[in-house]
Short mmCIF file of C-alpha atoms in Angstrom, two decimals:
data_model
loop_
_atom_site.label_atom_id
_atom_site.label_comp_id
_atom_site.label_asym_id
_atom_site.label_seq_id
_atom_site.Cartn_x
_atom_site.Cartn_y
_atom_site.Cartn_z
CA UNK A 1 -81.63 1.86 -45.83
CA UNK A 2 -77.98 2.62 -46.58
CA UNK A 3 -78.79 6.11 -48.38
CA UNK A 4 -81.20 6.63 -44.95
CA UNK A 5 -78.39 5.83 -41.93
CA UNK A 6 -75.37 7.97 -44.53
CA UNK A 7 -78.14 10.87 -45.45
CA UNK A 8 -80.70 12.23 -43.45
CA UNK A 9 -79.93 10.25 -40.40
CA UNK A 10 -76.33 11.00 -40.39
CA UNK A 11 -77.29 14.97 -40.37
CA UNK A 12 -79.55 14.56 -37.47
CA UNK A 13 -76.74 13.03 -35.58
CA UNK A 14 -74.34 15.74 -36.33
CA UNK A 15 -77.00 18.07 -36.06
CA UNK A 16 -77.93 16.74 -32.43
CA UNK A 17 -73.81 16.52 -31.08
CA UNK A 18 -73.09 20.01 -32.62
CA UNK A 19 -76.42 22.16 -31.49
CA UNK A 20 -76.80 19.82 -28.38
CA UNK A 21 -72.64 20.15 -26.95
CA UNK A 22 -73.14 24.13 -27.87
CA UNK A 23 -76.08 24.23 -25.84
CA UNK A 24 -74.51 22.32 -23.09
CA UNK A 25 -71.65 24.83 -23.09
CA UNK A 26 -73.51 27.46 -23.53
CA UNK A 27 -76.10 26.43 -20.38
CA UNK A 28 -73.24 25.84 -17.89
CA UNK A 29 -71.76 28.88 -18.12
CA UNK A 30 -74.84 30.83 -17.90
CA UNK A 31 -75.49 28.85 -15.03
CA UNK A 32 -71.78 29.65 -13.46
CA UNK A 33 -72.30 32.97 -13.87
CA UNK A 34 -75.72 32.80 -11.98
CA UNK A 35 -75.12 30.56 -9.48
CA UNK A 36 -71.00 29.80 -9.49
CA UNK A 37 -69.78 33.55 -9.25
CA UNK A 38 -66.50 32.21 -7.05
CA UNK A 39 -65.75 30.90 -9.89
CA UNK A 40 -64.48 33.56 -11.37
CA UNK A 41 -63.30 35.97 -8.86
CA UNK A 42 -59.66 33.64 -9.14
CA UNK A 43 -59.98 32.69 -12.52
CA UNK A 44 -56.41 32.59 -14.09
CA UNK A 45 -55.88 31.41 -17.72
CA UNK A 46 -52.47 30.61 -17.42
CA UNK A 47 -53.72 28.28 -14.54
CA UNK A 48 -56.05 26.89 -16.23
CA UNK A 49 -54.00 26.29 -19.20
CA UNK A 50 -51.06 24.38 -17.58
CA UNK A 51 -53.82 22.32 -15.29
CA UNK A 52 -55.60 21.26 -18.67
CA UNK A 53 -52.18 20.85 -20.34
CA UNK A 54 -50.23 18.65 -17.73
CA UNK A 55 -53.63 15.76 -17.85
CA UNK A 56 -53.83 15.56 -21.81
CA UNK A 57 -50.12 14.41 -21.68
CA UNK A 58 -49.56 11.24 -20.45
CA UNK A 59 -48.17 10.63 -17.09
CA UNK A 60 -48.40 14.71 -16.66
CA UNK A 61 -50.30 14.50 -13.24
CA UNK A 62 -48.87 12.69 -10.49
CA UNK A 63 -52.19 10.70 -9.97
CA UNK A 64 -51.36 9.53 -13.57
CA UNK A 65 -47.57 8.53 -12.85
CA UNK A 66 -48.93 6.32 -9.53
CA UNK A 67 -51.12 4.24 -11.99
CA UNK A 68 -48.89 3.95 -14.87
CA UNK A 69 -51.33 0.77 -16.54
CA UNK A 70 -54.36 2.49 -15.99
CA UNK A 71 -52.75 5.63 -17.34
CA UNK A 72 -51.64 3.78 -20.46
CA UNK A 73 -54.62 1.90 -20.98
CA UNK A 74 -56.90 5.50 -20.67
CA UNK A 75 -54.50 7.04 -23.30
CA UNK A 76 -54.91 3.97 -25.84
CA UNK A 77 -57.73 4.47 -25.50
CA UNK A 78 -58.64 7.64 -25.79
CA UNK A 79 -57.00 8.71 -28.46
CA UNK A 80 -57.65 5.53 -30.99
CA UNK A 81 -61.66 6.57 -29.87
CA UNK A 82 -60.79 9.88 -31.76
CA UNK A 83 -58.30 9.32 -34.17
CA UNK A 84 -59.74 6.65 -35.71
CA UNK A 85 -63.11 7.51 -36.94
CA UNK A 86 -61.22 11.06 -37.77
CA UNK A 87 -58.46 9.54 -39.82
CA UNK A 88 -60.17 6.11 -41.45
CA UNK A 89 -59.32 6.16 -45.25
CA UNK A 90 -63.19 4.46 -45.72
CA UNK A 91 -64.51 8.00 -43.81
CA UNK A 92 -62.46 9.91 -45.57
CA UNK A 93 -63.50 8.71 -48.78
CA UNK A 94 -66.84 8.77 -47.74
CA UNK A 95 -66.61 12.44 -46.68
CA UNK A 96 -64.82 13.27 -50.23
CA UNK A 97 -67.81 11.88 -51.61
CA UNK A 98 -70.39 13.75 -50.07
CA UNK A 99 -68.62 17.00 -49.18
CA UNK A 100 -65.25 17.31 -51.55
CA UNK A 101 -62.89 16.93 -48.24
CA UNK A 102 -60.33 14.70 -47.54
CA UNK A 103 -57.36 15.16 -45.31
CA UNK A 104 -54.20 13.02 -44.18
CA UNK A 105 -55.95 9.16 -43.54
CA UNK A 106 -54.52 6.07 -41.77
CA UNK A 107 -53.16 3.17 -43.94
CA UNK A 108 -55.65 0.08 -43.60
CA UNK A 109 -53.41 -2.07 -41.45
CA UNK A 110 -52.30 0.68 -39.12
CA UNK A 111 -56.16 1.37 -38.53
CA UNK A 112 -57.13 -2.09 -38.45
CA UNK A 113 -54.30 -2.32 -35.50
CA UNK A 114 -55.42 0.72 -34.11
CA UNK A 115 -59.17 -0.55 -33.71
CA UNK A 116 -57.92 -4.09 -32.11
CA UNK A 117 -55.93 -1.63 -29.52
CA UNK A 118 -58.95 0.27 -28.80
CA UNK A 119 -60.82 -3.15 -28.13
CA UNK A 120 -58.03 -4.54 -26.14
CA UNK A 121 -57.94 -1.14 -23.73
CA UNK A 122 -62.13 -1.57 -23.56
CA UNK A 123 -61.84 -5.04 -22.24
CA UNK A 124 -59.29 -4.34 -19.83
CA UNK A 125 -61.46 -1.08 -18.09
CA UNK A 126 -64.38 -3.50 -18.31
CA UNK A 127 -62.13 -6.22 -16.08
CA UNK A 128 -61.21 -3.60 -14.13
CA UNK A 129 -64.67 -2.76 -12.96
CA UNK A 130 -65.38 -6.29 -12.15
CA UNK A 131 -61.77 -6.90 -10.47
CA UNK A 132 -60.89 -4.10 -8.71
CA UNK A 133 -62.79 -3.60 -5.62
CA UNK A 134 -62.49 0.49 -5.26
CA UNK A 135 -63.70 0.46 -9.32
CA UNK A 136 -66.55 -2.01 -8.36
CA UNK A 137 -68.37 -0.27 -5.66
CA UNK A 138 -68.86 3.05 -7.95
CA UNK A 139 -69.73 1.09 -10.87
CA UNK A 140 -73.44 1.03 -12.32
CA UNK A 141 -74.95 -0.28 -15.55
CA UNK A 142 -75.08 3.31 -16.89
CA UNK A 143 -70.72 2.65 -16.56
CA UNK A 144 -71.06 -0.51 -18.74
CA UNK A 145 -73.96 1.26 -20.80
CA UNK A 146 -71.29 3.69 -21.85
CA UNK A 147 -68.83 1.72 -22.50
CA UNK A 148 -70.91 -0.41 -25.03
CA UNK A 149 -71.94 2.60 -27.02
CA UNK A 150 -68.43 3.83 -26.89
CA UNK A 151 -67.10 0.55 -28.24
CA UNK A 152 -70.16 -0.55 -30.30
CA UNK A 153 -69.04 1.40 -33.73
CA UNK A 154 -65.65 -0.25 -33.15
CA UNK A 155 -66.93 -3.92 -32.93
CA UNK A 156 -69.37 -3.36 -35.37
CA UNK A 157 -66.58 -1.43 -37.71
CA UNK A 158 -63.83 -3.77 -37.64
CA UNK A 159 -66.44 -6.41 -38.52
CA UNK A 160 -67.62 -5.08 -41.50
CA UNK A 161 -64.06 -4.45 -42.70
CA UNK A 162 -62.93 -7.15 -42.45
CA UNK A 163 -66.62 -8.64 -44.29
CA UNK A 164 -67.78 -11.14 -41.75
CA UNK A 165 -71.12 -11.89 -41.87
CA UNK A 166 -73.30 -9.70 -43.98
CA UNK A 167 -71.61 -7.24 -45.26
CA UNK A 168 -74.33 -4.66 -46.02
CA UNK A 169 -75.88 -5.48 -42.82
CA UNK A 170 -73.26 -4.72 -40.67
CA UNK A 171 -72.08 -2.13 -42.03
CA UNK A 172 -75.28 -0.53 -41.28
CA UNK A 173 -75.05 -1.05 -37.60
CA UNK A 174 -71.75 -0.05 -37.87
CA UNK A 175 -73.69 3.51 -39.06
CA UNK A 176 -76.59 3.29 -36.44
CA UNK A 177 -73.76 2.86 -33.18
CA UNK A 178 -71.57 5.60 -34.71
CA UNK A 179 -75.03 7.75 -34.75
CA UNK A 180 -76.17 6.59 -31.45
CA UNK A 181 -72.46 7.49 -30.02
CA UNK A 182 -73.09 11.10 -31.41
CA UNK A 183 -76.32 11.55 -30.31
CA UNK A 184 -75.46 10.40 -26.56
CA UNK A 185 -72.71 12.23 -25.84
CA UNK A 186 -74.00 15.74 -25.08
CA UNK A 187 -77.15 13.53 -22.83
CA UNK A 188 -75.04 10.90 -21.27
CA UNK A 189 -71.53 11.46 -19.13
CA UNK A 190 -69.92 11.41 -22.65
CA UNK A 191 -70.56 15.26 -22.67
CA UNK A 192 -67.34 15.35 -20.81
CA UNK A 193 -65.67 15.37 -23.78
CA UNK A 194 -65.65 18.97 -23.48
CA UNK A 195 -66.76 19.52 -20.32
CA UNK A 196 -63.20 18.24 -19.20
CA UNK A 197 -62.01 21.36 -20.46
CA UNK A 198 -64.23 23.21 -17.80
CA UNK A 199 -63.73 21.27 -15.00
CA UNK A 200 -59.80 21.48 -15.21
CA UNK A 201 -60.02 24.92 -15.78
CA UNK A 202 -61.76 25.64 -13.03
CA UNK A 203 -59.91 23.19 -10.30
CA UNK A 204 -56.55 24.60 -11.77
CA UNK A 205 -57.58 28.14 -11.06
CA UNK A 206 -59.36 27.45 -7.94
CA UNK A 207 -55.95 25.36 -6.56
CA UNK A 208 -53.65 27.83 -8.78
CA UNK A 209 -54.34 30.96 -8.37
CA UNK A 210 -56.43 31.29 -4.75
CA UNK A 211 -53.57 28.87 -3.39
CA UNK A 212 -50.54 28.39 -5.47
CA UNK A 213 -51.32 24.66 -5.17
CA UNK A 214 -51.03 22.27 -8.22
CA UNK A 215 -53.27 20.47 -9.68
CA UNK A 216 -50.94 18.07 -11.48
CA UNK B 1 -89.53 11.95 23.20
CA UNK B 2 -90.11 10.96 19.81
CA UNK B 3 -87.47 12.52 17.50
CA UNK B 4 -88.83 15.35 14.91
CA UNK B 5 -89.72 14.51 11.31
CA UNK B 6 -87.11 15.35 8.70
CA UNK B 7 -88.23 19.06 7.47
CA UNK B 8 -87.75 17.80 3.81
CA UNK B 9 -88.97 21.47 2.42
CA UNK B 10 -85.80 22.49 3.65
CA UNK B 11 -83.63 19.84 2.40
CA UNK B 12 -85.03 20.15 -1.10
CA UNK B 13 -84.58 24.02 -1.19
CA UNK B 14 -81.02 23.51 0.14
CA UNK B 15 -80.68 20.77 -2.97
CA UNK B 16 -81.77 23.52 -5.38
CA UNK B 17 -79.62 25.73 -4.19
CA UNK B 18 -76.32 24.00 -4.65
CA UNK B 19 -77.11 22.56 -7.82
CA UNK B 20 -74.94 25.44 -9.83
CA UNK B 21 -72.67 24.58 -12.79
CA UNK B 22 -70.34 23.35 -10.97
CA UNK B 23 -72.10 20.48 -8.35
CA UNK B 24 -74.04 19.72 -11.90
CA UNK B 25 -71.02 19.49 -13.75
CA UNK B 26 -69.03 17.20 -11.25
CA UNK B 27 -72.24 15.23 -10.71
CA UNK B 28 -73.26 14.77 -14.48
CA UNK B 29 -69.49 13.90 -15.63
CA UNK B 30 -67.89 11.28 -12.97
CA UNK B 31 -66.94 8.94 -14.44
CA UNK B 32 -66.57 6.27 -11.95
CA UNK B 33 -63.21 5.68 -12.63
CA UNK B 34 -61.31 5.25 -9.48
CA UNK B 35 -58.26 7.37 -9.66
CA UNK B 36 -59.82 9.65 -6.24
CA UNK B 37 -59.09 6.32 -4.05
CA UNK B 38 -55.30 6.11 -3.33
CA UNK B 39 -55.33 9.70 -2.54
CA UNK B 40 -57.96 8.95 0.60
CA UNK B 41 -56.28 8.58 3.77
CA UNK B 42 -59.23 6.89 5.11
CA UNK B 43 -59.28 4.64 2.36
CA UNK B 44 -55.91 3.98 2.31
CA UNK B 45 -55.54 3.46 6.60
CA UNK B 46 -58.72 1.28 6.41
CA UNK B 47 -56.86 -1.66 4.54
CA UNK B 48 -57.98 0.12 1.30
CA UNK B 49 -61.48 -0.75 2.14
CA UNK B 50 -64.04 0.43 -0.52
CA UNK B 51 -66.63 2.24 0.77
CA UNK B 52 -64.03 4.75 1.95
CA UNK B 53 -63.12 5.78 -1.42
CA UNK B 54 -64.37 9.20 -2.18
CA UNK B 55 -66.54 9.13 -5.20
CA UNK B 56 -68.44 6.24 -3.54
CA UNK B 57 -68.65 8.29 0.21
CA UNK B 58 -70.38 10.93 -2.47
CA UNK B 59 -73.06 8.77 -4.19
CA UNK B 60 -73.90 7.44 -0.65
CA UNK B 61 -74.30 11.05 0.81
CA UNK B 62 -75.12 14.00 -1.97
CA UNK B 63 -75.86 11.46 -5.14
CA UNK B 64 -78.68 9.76 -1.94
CA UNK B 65 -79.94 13.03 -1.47
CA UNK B 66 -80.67 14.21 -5.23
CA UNK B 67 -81.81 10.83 -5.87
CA UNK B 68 -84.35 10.68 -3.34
CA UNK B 69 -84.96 14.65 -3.71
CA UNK B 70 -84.46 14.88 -0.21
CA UNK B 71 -87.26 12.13 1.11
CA UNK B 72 -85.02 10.80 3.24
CA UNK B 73 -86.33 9.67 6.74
CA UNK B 74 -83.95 10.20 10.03
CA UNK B 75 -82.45 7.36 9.83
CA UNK B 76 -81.07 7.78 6.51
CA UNK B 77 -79.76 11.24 7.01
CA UNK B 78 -78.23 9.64 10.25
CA UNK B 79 -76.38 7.19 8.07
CA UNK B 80 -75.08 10.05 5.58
CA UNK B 81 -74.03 12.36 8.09
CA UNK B 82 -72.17 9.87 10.05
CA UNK B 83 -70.02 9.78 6.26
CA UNK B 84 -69.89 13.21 6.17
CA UNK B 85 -69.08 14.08 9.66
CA UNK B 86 -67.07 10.55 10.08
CA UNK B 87 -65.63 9.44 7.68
CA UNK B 88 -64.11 13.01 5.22
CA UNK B 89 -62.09 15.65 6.94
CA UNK B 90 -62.81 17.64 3.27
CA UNK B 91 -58.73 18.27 2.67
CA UNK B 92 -59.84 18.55 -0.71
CA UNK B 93 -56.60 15.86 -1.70
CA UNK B 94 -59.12 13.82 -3.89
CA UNK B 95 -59.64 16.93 -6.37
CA UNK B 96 -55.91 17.05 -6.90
CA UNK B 97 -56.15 13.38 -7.82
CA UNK B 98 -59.12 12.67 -9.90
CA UNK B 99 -58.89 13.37 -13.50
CA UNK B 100 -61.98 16.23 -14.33
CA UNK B 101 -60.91 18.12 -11.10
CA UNK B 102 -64.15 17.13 -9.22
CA UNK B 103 -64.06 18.56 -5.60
CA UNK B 104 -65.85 16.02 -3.45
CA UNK B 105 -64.84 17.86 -0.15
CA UNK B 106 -67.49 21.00 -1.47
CA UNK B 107 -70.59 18.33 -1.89
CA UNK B 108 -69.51 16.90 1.67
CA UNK B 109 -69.62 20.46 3.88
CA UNK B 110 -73.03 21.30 1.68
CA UNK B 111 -74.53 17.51 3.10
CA UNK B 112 -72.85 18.79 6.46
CA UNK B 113 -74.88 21.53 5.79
CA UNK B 114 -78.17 19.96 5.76
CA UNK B 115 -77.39 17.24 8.12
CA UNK B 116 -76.28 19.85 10.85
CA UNK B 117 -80.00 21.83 9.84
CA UNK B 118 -81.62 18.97 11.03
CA UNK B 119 -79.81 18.60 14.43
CA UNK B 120 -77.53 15.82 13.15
CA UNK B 121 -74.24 17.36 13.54
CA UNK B 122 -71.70 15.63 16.35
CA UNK B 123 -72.95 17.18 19.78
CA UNK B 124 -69.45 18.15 21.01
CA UNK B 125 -68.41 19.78 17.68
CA UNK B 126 -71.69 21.76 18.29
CA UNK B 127 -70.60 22.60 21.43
CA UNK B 128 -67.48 23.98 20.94
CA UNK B 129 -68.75 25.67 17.65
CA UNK B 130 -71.67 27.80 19.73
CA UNK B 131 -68.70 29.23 21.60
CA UNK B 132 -68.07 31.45 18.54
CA UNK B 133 -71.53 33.35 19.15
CA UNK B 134 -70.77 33.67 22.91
CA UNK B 135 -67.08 33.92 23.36
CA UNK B 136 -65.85 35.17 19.93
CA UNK B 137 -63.98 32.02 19.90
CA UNK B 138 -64.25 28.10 20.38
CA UNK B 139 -62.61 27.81 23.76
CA UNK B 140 -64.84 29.76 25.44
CA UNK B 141 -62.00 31.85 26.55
CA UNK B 142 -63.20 35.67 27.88
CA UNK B 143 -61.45 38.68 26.93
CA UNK B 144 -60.08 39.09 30.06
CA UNK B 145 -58.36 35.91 30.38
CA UNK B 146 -57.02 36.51 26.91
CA UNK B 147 -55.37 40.01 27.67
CA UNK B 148 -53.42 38.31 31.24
CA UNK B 149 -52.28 35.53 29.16
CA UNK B 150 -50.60 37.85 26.34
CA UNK B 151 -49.43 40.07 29.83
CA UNK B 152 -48.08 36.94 31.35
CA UNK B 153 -46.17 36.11 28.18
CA UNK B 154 -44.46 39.52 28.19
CA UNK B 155 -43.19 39.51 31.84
CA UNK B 156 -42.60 35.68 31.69
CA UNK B 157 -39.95 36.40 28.41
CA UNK B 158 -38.81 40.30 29.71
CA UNK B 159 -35.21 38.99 30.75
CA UNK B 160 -34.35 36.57 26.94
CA UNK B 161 -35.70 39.55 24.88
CA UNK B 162 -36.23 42.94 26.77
CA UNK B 163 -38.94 45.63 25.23
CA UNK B 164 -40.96 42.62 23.91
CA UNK B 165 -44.66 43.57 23.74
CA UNK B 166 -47.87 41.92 22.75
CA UNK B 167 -49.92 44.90 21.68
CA UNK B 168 -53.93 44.37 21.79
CA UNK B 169 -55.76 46.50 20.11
CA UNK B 170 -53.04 49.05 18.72
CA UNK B 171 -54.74 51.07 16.03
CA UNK B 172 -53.12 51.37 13.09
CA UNK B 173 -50.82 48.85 12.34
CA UNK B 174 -49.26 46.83 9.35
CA UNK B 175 -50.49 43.73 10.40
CA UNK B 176 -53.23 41.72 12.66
CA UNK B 177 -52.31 38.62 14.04
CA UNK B 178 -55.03 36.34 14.89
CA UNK B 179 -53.75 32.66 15.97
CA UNK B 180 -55.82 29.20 16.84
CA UNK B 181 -58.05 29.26 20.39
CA UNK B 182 -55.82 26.41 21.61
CA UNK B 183 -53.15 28.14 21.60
CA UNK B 184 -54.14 30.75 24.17
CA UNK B 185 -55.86 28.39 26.03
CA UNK B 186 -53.15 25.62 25.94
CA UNK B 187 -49.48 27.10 24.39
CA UNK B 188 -49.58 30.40 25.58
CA UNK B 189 -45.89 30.11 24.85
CA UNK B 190 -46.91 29.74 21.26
CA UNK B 191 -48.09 33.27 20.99
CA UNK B 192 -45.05 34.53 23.01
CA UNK B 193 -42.71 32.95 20.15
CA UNK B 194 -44.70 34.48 17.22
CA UNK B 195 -44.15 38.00 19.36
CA UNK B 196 -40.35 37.10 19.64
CA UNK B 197 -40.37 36.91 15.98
CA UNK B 198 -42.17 39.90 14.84
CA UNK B 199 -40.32 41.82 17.05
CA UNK B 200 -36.65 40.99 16.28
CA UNK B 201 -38.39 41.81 12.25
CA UNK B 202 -39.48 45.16 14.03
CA UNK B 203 -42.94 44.76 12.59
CA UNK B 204 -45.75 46.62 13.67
CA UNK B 205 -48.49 44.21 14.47
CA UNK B 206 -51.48 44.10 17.03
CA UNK B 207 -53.49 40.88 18.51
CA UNK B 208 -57.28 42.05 18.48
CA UNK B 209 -59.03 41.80 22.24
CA UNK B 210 -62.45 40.40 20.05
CA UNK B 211 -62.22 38.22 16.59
CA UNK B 212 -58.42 36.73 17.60
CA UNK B 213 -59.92 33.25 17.09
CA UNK B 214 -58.84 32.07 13.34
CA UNK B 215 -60.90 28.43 13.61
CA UNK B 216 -63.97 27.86 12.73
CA UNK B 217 -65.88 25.33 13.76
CA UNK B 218 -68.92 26.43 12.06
CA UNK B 219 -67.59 25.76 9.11
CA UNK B 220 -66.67 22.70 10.12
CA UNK B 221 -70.05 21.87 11.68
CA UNK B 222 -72.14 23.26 8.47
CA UNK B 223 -73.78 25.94 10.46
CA UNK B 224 -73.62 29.02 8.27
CA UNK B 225 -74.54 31.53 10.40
CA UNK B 226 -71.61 30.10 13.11
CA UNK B 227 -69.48 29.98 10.08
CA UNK B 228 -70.29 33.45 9.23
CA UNK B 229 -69.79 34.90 12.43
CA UNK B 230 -66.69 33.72 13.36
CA UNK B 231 -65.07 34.63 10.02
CA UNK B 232 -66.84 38.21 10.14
CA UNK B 233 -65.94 38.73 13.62
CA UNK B 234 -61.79 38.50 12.59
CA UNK B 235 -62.93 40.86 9.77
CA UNK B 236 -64.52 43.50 11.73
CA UNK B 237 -61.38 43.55 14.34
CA UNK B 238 -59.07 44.03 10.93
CA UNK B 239 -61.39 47.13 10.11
CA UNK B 240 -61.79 48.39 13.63
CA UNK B 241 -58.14 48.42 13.76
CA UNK B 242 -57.30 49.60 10.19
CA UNK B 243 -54.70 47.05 9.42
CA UNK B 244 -53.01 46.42 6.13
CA UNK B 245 -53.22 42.42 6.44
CA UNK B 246 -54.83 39.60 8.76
CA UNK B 247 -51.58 37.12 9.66
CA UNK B 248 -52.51 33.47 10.75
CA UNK B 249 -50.49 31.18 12.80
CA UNK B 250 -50.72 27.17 11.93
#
């Protein structure tokens, strides 16, 4: 089972994110350029570059700065959900392994740490969904949905490094909700992992350059 | 008189139509996360009630109508145009606010759109917006009445700055200046102070007799061909005229 979920199952996940995000791309700007051609009669990089820029650094929009928890909870996590799968010393390892490459890694502890933040920030967007009535009204299952395969390879990680329960056993779910996680994002509202990059693009050309407006 | 059936055909092919890469894209990636609701002045003036925040005015308007793939009897589209007429001015300040850039102010005039197809935009905005096919502008205002008023203003400011003209229909100049309907009909003294101004800058500038009206209540309404119209009738005065520039007051 373990040689199944790290082998063959772990290149059809892959396979499925890479090929499935590139055909996402791929689609929506075929279907800009059909459909969306106002798109690019203002379309400024430099724009587009300083709109993306200002909301990947914290507090870099002012709709960030008025909701400084929020803002710091997104950030957490965020970027634990992608630096620590990148930078675990067990995947890197496991990647040397299988592929001869290994780059800088985490120590244990700081991961470990890392992972408990990442929990920490889930619980307190789920609470927010359930408290907050603005958050509540616009939240569905699917919201929740995400979040649990988001988190899933988190829970399930943490538990198998630190060996509770079965070890072999978890540590295969831990596998099968990092897979699942791949395979959803380009299907699910995941995919805006990239899309983002679109998006801001456009609505910091469209405010940019047709209107001098920021976006930030 | 019973009211007509919804012409769903319609509806469905207006659906297809908007559903580009970027209604898709804003649709498929929301994440539900609540940053667009501080920035909502009806939220925000309503006691920060909920179902004025804008993502949610969307899923009960647009996200209803994809849904349902446009089944939607009268009633319904009553209920979603009274949010889209009632309850969003679409000033666009939510897309400055939430996070991907989402423009929620688009999906609203594109329900406006098909609400206003199926006679279910506000009468009086109606109104007021058929005046652009009859008048050339939304206060029903005839040429005639237009050129006294920009005579009237001359004379009435001759003695505080003599040689002051309002020039309509001068061929040839830099600029066009085409102003709001209420302010002819209202504040003529409004277009007498823009005239002060671009004549102590010595500007050469003309006020078209036809397509002076810069609103458009078409657009506002949802009615494309009104919306066209009124936008191609300031267009056509610019080329009649052979300006350089249109200038806009407010």
């Amino acid at each position: 089972m373990y040689e199944f979920v790290t082998g063959p199952l772990a290149w059809i996940a892959f396979g499925i994110f890479i090929i499935g995000m590139t055909v996402k791309v791929i689609s929506v700007i075929r279907l800009a350029s059909k459909k969306d051609k106002v798109v690019f009669n203002h379309w400024s990089w430099g724009w587009s570059f300083r709109s993306v820029y200002r909301w990947l650094i914290p507090f870099g929009s002012r709709s960030m700065r008025e909701k400084p928890v929020l803002t710091i909870v997104f950030f957490v996590f965020h970027v634990c959900l992608l630096a620590v799968p990148i930078f675990l010393l067990g995947h890197n390892i496991l990647w040397d392994e299988r592929w001869g490459i290994t780059w800088w890694s985490f120590s244990e502890t700081s991961a470990d740490y890392l992972t408990l933040l990442l929990m920490a920030a889930a619980i307190v967007l789920i609470l927010r969904r359930i408290v907050l009535p603005e958050v509540r009204i616009v939240t569905t299952a699917y919201d929740y949905l995400l979040l649990a395969i988001a988190v899933a390879p988190f829970v399930t990680g943490y538990f198998a490094y630190h060996q509770w329960f079965d070890y072999k056993t978890v540590l295969i779910i831990h596998i099968l909700c990092g897979e699942i996680m791949l395979i959803a994002i380009p299907f699910t509202k995941l995919s805006h992992m990239i899309l983002f990059f679109f998006t801001r693009a456009h609505i910091g050309s469209e405010m940019g350059e047709r209107r001098g407006a920021k976006t930030w | 008189m019973p009211e007509p059936a919804i012409d769903t055909d319609f509806i469905r092919e207006r659906l297809a139509f908007f559903k580009g890469a970027r209604f898709k894209t804003w649709l498929d990636i929301c994440a539900h996360c609540g940053y667009c609701a501080d920035s909502c002045f009806f939220y925000t003036a309503h006691d920060k009630d909920p179902k004025y925040m804008p993502a949610y005015k969307i899923m009960q308007t647009l996200g209803k109508l994809y849904k349902k793939n446009g089944n939607v009897t009268r009633e319904e589209l009553k209920g979603i145009a009274d949010i889209a007429y009632g309850d969003c001015t679409a000033c666009r300040r939510c897309s400055l606010y939430c996070p991907f850039g989402i423009e929620p102010a688009l999906m609203i005039a594109a329900v406006r759109g098909m609400c206003c197809s199926q006679g279910l935009a506000p009468p009086a905005l109606m109104e007021a917006a058929k005046n652009h096919l009859e008048f050339g502008n939304q206060m029903a205002i005839t040429t005639e009445d237009m050129v006294e008023t920009c005579v009237w203003m001359e004379e009435e400011n001759e003695e505080e700055m003599p040689g002051m003209k309002i020039p309509v229909d001068k061929e040839g100049c830099d600029t066009l200046y085409v102003l709001n309907a209420r302010e002819v009909k209202y504040y003529p003294q409004d277009i007498a102070e823009a005239a002060m101004i671009f004549h102590a800058a010595g500007e050469n500038w003309t006020f078209p007799s036809m397509g002076w009206d810069m609103t458009n209540l078409g657009m506002f309404a949802g009615h494309a061909k009104i919306m066209a119209h009124a936008a191609k009738l300031c267009y056509d005065a610019a080329e009649r005229l052979g300006v350089k520039r249109i200038f806009t007051s407010e």
